[in-house]
Every structure is written in C-alpha cells, then in structure tokens.
XYZ file of C-alpha atoms in Angstrom:
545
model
C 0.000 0.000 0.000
C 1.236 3.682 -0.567
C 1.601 5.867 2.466
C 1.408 9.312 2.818
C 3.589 11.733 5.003
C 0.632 12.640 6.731
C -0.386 9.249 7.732
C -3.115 8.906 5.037
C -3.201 4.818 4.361
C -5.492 3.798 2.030
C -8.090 0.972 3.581
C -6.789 -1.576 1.291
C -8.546 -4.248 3.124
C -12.037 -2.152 2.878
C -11.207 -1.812 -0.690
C -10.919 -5.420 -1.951
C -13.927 -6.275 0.142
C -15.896 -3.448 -1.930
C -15.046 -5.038 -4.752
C -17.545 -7.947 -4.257
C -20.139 -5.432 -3.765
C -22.463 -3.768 -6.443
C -21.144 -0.641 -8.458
C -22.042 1.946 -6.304
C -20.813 6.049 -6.253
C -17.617 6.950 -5.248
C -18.139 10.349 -4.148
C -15.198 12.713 -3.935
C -15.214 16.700 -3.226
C -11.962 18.878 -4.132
C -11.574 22.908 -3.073
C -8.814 22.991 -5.447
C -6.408 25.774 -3.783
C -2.929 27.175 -3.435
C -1.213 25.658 -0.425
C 2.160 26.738 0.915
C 4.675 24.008 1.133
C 8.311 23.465 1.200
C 8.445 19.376 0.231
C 12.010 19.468 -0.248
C 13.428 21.297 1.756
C 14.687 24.248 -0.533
C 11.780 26.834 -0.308
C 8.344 27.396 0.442
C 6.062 28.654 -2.824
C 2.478 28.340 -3.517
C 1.507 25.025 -5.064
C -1.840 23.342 -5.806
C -3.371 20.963 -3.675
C -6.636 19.954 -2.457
C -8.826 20.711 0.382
C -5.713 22.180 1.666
C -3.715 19.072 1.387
C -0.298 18.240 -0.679
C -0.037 15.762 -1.907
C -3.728 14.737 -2.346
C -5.049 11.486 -1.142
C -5.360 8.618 -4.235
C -8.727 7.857 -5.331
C -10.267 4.488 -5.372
C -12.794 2.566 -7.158
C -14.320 -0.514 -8.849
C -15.208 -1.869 -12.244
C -18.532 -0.601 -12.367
C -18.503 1.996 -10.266
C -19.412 6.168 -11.707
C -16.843 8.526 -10.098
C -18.612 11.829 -9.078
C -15.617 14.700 -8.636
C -16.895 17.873 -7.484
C -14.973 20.549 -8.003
C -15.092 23.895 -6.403
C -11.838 26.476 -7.461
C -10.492 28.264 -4.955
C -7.606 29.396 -6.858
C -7.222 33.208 -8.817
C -7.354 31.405 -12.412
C -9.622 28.798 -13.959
C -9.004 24.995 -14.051
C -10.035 21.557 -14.772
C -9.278 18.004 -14.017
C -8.348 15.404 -16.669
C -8.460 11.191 -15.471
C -5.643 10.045 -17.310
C -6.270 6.952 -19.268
C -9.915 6.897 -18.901
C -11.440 6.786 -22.256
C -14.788 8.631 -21.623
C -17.016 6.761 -24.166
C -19.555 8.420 -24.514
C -18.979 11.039 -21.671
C -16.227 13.391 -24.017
C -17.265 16.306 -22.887
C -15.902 14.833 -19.119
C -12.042 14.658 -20.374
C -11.093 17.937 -18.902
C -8.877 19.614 -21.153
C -9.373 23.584 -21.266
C -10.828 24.890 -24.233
C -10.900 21.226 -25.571
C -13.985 19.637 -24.313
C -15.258 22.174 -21.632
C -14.182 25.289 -20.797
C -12.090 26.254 -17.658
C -13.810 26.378 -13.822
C -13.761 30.204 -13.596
C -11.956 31.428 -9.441
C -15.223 31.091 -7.341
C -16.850 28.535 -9.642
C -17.687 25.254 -9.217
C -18.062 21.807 -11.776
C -19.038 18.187 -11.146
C -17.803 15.374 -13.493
C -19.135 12.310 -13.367
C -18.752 9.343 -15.697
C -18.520 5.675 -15.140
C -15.300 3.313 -14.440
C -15.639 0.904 -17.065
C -12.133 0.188 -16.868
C -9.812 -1.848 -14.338
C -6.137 -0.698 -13.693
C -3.982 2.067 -12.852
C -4.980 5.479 -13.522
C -4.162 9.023 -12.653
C -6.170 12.209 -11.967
C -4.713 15.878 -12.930
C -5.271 19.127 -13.495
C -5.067 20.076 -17.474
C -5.164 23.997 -17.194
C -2.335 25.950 -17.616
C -0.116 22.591 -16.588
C -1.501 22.364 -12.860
C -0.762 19.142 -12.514
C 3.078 20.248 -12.585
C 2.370 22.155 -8.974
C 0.837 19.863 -7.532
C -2.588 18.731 -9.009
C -2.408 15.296 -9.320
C -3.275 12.122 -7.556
C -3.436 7.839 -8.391
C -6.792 6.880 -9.486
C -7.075 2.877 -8.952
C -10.109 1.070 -10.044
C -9.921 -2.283 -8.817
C -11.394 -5.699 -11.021
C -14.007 -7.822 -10.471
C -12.430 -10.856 -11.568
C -8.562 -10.336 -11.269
C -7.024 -12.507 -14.148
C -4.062 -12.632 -12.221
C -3.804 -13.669 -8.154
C -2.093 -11.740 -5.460
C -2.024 -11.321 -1.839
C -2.025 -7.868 -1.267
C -0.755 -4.771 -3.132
C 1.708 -1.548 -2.628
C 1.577 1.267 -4.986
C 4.762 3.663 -6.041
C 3.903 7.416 -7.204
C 7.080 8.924 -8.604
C 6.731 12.932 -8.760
C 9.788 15.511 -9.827
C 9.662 18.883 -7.802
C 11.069 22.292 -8.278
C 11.492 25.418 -6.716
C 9.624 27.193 -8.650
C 6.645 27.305 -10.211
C 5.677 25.802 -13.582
C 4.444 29.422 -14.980
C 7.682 31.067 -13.465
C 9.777 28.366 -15.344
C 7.078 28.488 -18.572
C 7.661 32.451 -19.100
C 11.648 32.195 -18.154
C 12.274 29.723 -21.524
C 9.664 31.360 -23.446
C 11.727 35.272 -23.258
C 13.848 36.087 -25.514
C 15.259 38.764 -23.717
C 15.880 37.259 -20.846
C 18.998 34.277 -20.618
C 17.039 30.762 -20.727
C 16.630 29.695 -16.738
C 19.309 27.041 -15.551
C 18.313 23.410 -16.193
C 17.718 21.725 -13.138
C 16.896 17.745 -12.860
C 14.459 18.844 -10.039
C 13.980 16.486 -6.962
C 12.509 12.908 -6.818
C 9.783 12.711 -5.059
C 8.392 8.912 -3.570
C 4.914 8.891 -2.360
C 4.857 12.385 -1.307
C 8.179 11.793 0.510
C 11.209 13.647 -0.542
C 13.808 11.025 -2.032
C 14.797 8.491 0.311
C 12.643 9.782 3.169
C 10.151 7.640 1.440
C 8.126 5.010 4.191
C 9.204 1.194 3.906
C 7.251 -1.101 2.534
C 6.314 -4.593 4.179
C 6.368 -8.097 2.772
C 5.520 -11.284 4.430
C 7.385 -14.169 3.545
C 5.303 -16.542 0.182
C 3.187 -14.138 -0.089
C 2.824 -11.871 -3.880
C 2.930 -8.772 -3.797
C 0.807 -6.345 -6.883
C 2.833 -3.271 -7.036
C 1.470 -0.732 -8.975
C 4.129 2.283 -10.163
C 2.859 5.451 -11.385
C 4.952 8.492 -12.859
C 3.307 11.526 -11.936
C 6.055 13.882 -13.140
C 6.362 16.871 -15.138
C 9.191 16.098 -16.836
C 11.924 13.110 -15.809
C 11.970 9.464 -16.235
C 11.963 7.122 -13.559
C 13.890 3.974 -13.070
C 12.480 0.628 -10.873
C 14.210 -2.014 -9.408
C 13.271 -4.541 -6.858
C 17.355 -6.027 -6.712
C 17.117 -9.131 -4.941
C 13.911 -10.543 -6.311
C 11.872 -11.166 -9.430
C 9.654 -8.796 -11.145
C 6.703 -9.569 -13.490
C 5.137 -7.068 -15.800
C 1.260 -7.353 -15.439
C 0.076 -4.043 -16.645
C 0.833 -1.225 -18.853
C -1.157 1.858 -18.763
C -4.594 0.027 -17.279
C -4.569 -2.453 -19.478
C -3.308 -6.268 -19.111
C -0.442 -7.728 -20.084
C 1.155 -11.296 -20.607
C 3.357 -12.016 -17.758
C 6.690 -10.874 -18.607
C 9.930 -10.757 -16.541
C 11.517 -7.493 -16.124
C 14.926 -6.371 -14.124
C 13.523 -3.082 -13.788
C 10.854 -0.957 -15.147
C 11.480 2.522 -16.599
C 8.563 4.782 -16.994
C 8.671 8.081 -19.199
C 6.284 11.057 -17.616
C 2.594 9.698 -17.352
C 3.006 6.071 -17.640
C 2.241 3.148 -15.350
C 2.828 -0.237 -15.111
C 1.950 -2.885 -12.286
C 4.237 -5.747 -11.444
C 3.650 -9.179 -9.663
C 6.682 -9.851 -7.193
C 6.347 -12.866 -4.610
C 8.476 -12.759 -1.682
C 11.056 -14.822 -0.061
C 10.613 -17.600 1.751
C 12.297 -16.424 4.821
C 12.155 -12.923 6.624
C 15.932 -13.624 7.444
C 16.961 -10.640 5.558
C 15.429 -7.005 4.930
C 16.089 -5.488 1.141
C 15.827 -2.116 -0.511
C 14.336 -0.893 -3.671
C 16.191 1.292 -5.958
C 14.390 4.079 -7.887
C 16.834 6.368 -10.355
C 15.731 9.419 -11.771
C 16.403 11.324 -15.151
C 17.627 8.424 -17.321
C 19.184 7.320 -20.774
C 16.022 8.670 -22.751
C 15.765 12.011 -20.817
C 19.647 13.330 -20.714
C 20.748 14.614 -17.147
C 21.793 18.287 -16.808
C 25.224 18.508 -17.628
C 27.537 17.951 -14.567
C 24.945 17.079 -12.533
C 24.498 13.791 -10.528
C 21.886 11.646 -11.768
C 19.735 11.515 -8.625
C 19.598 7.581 -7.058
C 16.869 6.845 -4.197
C 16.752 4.135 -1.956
C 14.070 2.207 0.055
C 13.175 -0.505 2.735
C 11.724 -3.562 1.880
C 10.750 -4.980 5.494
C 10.598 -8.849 6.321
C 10.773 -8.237 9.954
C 12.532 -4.782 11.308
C 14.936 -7.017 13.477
C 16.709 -8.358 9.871
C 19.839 -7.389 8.586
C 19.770 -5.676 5.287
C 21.066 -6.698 2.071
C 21.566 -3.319 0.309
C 21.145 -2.860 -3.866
C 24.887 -2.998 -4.507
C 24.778 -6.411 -3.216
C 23.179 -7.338 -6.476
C 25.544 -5.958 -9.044
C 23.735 -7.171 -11.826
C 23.297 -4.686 -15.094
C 19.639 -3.946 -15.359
C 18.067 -4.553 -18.450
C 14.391 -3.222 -19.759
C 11.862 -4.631 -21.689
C 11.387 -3.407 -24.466
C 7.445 -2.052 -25.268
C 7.740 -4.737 -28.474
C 8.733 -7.974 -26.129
C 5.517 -7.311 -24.358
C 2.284 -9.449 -25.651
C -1.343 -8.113 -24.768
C -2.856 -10.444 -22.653
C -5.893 -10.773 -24.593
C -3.572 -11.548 -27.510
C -5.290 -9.492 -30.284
C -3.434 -9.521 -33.518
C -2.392 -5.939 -35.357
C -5.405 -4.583 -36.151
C -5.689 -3.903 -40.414
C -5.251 -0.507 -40.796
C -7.800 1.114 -43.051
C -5.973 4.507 -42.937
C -2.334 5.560 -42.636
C -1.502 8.802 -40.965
C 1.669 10.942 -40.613
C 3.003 13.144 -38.208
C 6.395 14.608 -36.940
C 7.689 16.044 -34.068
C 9.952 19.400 -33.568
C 11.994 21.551 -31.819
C 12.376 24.234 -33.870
C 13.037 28.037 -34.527
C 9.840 30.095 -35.250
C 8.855 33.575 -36.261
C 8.709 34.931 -33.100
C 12.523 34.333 -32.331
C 11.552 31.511 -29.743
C 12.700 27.825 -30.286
C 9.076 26.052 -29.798
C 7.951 22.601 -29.863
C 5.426 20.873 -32.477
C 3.697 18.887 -34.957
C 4.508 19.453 -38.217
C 5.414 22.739 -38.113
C 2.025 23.514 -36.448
C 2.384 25.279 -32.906
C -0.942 24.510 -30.866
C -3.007 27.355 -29.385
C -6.200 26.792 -28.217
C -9.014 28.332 -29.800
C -12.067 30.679 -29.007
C -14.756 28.215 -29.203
C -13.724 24.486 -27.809
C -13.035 22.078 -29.989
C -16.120 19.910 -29.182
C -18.913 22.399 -29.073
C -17.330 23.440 -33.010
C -17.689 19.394 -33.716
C -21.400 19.933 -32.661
C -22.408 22.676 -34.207
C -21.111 23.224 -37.514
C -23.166 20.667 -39.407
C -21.790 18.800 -42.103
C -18.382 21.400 -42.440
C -17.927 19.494 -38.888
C -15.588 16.755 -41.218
C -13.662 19.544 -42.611
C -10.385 20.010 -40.560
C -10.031 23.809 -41.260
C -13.142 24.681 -39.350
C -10.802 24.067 -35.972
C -8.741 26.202 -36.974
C -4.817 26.354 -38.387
C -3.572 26.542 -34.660
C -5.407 23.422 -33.513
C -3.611 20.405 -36.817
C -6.856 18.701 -36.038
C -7.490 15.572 -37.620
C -10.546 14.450 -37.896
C -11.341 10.780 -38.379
C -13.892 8.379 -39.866
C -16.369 5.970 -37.288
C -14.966 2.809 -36.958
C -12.100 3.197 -38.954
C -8.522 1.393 -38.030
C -6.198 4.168 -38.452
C -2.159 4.034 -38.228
C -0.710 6.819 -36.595
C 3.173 6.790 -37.556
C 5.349 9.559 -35.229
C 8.302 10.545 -36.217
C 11.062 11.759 -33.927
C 13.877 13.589 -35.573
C 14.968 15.034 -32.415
C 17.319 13.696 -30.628
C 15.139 13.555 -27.210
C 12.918 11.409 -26.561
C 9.252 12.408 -26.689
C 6.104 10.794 -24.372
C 3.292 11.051 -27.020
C -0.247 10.739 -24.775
C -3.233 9.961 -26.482
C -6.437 11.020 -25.079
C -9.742 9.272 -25.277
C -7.777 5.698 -25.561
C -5.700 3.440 -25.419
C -3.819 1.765 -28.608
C -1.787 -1.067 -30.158
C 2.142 -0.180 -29.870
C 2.965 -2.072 -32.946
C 6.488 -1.173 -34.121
C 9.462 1.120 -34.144
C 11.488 2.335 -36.915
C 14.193 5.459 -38.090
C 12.689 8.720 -38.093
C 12.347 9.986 -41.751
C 14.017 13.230 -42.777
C 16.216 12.805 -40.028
C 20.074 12.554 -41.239
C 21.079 10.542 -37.835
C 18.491 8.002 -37.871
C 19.554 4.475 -39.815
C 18.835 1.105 -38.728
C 21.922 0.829 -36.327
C 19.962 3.353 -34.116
C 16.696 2.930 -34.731
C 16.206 -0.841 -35.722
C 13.159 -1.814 -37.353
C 11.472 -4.290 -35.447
C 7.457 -4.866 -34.987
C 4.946 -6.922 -32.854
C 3.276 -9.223 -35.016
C 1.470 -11.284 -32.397
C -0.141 -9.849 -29.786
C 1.103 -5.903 -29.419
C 0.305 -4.238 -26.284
C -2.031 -1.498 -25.673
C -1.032 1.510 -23.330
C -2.083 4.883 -23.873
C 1.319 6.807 -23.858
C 4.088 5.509 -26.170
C 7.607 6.923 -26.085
C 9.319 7.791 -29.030
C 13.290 7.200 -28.542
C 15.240 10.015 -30.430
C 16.062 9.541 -33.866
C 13.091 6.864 -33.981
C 9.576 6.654 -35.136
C 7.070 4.506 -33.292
C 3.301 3.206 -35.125
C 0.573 2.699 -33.070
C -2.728 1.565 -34.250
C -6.212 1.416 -33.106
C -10.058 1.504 -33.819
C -11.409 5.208 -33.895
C -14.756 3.747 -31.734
C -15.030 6.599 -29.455
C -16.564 9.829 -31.278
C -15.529 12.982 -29.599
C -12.759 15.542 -29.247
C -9.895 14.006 -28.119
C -5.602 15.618 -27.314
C -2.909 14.207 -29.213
C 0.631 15.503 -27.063
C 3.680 15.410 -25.545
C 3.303 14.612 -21.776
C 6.683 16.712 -20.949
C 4.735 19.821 -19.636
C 7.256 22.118 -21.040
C 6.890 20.799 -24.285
C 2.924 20.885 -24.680
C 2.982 23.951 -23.031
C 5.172 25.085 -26.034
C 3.211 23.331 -28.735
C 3.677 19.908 -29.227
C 0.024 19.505 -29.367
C -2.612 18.203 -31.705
C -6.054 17.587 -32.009
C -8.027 14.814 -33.093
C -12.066 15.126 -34.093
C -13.409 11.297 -34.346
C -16.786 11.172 -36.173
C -18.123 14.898 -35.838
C -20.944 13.218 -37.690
C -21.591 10.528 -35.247
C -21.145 12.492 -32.179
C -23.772 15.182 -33.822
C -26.504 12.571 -33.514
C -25.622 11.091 -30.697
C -25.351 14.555 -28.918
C -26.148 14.433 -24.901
C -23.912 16.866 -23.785
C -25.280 18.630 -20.750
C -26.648 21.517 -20.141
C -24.186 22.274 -17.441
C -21.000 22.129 -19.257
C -22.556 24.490 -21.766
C -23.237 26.849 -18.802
C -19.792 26.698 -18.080
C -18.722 28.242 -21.140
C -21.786 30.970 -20.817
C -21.275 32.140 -17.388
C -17.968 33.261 -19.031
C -18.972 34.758 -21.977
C -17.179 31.682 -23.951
C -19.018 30.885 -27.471
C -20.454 27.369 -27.394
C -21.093 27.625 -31.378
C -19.583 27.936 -34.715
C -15.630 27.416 -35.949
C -12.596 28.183 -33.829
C -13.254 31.832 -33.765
C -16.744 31.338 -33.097
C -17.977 32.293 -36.714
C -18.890 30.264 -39.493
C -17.154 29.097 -42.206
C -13.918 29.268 -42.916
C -14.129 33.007 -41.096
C -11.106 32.895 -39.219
C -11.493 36.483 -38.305
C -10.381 37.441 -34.874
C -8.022 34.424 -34.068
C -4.527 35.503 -33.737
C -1.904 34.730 -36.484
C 0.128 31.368 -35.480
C 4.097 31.613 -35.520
C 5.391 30.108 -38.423
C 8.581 28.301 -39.012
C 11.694 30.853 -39.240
C-alpha cells in the first residue's frame, strides 16, 4: 500500500472487500487551492493541492462503479481536471482539457464530473489547465477488477513525482523570453509517495506471499527507473490495461506512464532489502555535470533483519522493451484502413523563440472548444479547417482502423499521450528526414502477435514509433507530448473522431454548456466562433523561421 507523510493509508482491506459489492458512487469533493509548502526542503512557494492538502489522497474505485468529482476552485485562475487513461465513451465532454472539451472552472466557480469506471487498472487524476498538474494537481486513481485474471495477496503502490522550486508558470515564461537568458536546467527532486527522495516510508512483505505493485509516474518532466534487486519482477500491466506475464529487471517509466508488477516474496524474513528508484535516465539526458539523482528504500521482512543493500546485487539492469511485451488478450495488429503521418519538432519560429510541435504547427487553443465546433457546424464538422490552423486537427472516420506513424527527428525522446484511448504499440522504426536516424539506431522491429495497448508511447530520439487502433469513441480528443514544457510550447494536436456521429448522438449537458456561458465563452460555430472558414479574430500562429 502507498503511504502518505501525513499518515493517510489507504483501507486496502475495505477496498478489496468493496469489490464484491455492487457498483455503487464513489463520491469525492476537491476545493482545489494554493497551499504553501516546502516538500524538499529548498523553499516554500504556492503550489496546488486539495482541500488544503499536498499531496492529495489517491482515489479508489471498482469496475462498475461512476466517479462523481466535485470541483469547487479556490484558486485566482480557472481549471479543470483530466483522469488520465480513462477513455470517456460516450462522456467526451468529461475529459477535462481547457478549451478542448469544456471550458475552464472560472476562481469562485464550481463543476461536477461524473462518468462511469468501465475500466480496471492504474490510472491518474490531474489538473489540465495551464499545466496544474506540474504544482501539484495530481493524484493515483485505482479502479480495482471484479475478476482479477491474475492472483495476489495484497498490493503496494509507487507514485514517482519531480519537484522544483519554482513554479511551472515562473519556469514556462523564463524559456519562453527572448530577452531574458534561458533559466538554468535543473533535474528537479525525486519525489516517492509524497516523501522527498529516500525519506520515502518502507514497505512490508511477508514471507510466500505476492505482492501487486502498482508504479505510477506523476512527473512533469523526468523518467523514472524501478528495481526490486534481490527478487523477481513480473510485468502485469501497462497503462490500465493487461499484459502477458513478462519478466523485467527493472521498469522505466517516461512522464505519465504506469505499469503494475507481480513480485512474490522470499521464503524467509531472514533478511530485509531495498528498492532502488533512479531518476532522469538514458532517454531524458541529465543536466550537464549534474548527478543523476539515485533513491533508496526498505523492503521490510521483519525490522529485526539485517539488510542486504542494492549494490549487493551488481547485476546490469536490463528493460523490456514495449515490443517484447504481448497483450494479454492476444489481439493480432489490427488492419489498418488509414495511414496517418506526423512529426515532431523543436524548432526556430517567427517569433525568435525555439518552440515545440507537430509538423510545423504550434498549438493554441481556440475561441470556441473544440467539441462544441464538432457539434455545431453541421456537415463542415468533417472539414479540418473549421478548428482552426492553430489546432492540426485531424478528424477521423467511425470505426475506422487508423495508423498513426510519429516521427522523432529530435534527438530527445518524446512521451506522445493519447487522449480518449488506449492503442496497439505495434512497431518502431528510423525517423524519416532525419540525417542521424539508420537502422543501427533505430532498428526496425514490430509486434506481429499480440502488441500491447497503453495509452502513452515513447518515441526514442532519432526513432519513429506506429501505433494503431479503432477510432470507436466519437468525440474531441488531445494528441501531445506529456513533458509539460513541451505541450505547453506546442507539441500539441487535435483529433475530431466522427463529428458526424457524435452530432446525432449529442447528450452533452446543459451544465458544461453553462460553463462556457457564465464566461462569456461561445459554445457555437468554428474556432473563432464564426462560421465558415471566417477565421477572423483568431490571432496569427508563428510560423517556421
């Protein structure tokens, strides 16, 4: 189980015995405010938390069960709350993202979202307004499964966080000046279940029993490393959905992604052990001269044990690979109907900043959101433009399998989240256009069996990845980069699945239209809230320099 610093324990025991019960309401109420902490002991600043608390307690659930948030903002701007990983069939218009599918909770205001949990696994709630979640609005969302397909004793759950100083806007406006010098790079702090690093509370196994753990990277920007040295890890999960059962040394998860693993204890509590948790690794370089941060942990078999410490197990580490891992319900590739085409970049724009993207295309948001335009312009609905240049929506067919290739010619590696799904991770490849890339790098290899689904994919540097799935869910839905600093800078696209579709099957209700109208925010017509191709009155995008 995850502990808190301020004692908060989830009731584990309570929880699996709910699962036997009927779906019911899990009923949850958030004053989303600033709260003053210092969590690593550097300086205090005003973060976001809830009901006064950082960090905020996890949410749980079961298969079945509808999740009713209400949200009340208590902070001096607007925001909104995104569940990671949760499709929202049927319920788009609950996703979250500001001038996406709603528009934001105005200071003083106050929005309930509610939508079933259809899904088992492990989830995440955030804020997605002006990149909350990077001070401090976010929290695990667990929903538990009726019928487990694989058996374990009892469960622990690891939430990796980074930290900073500062806040996200201060850092946000430092990078985006011109005139200024860009801010120092800083690797940030580790956090481990609220803790700070290695203040981070043991965790208990009884000897033959397995252990679920469930690791979840809540970060804003770095990667975080796994290990369990000592014992053996299975991979059960990726990104709430099931896998085969496949060893792993360690796990590494980019920003946003989650994995559970199945680990049965020893046979004996004669020894204690630690975990081992590194952040900022290979795919995220470290801040020159900097020491890659390493974190440390107990693993209890009885507190009178000696310890045998990581470097007792000098093995070298190795990862599996998001192409070694089979689905467990062992789907083949899906046949793609349509082939799509996109590419990421860092690059120099018209307004002398170097900004991230999608095809040249830096994403602003627009005047009307993206959903209420997919509702109410009609047939034009299937016509791209009418979201306007600064949006590269693409809009899809119903029940079409589409191929999304991404290509990374960067030399970072990029966290590409989709919303509104998850997808097939079916191969990876060189980047085109990309001088660097070749085989050597990027080897072509591909899943041809089973692939896994997840809903975040990363895209090594120099590499493209292809992804594939069934566009089944008509709405509005995010296509982005889950480094803050990059989506925040434009590495954003949207995708419209069956305008037509979702125009007949319209339920959207009547309070997230109020939403928009108690803040004089168009619910109708194209991006700039005409109709058309009338553009008139959005702002003119950067364009490549």
């Amino acid at each position: 189980m995850i502990l808190y610093r301020d004692g908060y324990t989830p009731p584990i025991a309570l929880i699996f015995f709910a699962c036997a019960c009927f779906a019911k309401q899990v009923h949850v109420s958030w004053d989303v405010g600033y709260v003053s902490v210092n969590r690593v002991n550097q300086n205090t600043f005003n973060a976001i938390g809830v009901n006064g608390r950082l960090p905020i307690p996890p949410v749980y659930a079961t298969v079945g069960d509808t999740l009713v948030l209400d949200v009340y903002n208590s902070l001096n701007v607007t925001t909104t709350i995104h569940a990671h990983g949760i499709s929202q069939n049927g319920t788009s218009y609950m996703d979250g993202p500001a001038m996406v599918t709603q528009c934001g909770i105005p200071p003083g205001g106050s929005f309930t979202y509610r939508f079933n949990l259809m899904q088992a696994g492990t989830y995440w709630l955030h804020g997605h307004d002006r990149h909350q979640n990077a001070d401090g609005l976010r929290t695990p969302l667990v929903i538990y499964d009726r019928h487990n397909p694989y058996d374990y004793d009892d469960e622990h759950m690891f939430v990796f966080e980074d930290w900073y100083t500062n806040s996200f806007e201060y850092q946000l406006n430092r990078t985006l000046d011109i005139t200024q010098p860009p801010p120092p790079r800083s690797n940030g702090f580790g956090l481990i279940n609220g803790f700070n690093g290695n203040d981070t509370a043991p965790i208990s196994f009884e000897p033959g029993k397995t252990y679920r753990i469930r690791l979840i990277n809540m970060s804003t920007n770095q990667w975080f490393q796994f290990a369990l040295p000592g014992h053996r890890m299975f991979i059960i999960e990726t990104d709430g959905e099931y896998t085969e059962r496949t060893e792993a040394d360690g796990i590494e998860l980019s920003p946003a992604q989650r994995y559970s693993v199945l680990v049965t204890a020893h046979d004996s509590d004669r020894f204690n052990y630690q975990y081992k948790v590194t952040m900022n690794t290979d795919l995220n370089a470290p801040v020159p001269g900097s020491v890659i941060p390493v974190y440390h942990g107990l693993v209890e078999y009885h507190r009178d044990s000696p310890l045998r410490a990581a470097n007792e197990f000098a093995q070298k580490i190795t990862f599996v690979n998001d192409i070694a891992i089979n689905s467990l319900k062992m789907e083949p590739p899906l046949p793609v109907d349509r082939s799509i085409s996109v590419a990421l970049g860092n690059s120099l724009f018209s307004t002398g900043q170097r900004l991230f993207h999608f095809d040249g295309i830096v994403y602003s948001p627009p005047k009307v959101p993206s959903l209420f335009t997919a509702l109410t312009m009609g047939n034009q609905a299937m016509d791209p433009r009418v979201y306007g240049p600064q949006t590269h929506a693409i809009v899809l067919n119903h029940l079409e399998v589409v191929e999304f290739t991404v290509h990374n010619p960067t030399s970072q590696a990029h966290p590409i989240h989709f919303h509104g799904r998850s997808f097939q991770v079916y191969g990876f490849g060189p980047a085109d256009n990309d001088p660097l890339a070749n085989t050597t790098i990027a080897p072509v290899i591909y899943n041809n069996v089973a692939p896994l689904r997840r809903d975040i994919v990363v895209i090594p540097g120099h590499h493209h990845a292809r992804i594939r799935f069934r566009a089944d869910n008509p709405g509005v839905w995010l296509m982005h980069c889950h480094i803050d600093l990059h989506s925040a800078m434009g590495m954003v696209l949207t995708i419209v699945e069956a305008p037509d579709v979702l125009q007949r099957r319209n339920n959207i209700p009547e309070d997230v239209v109020q939403l928009c109208q108690s803040q004089n925010i168009p619910t109708e017509g194209n991006a700039a809230g005409n109709w058309g191709l009338d553009m008139t009155g959005l702002p003119t995008p950067p364009t490549l320099a």
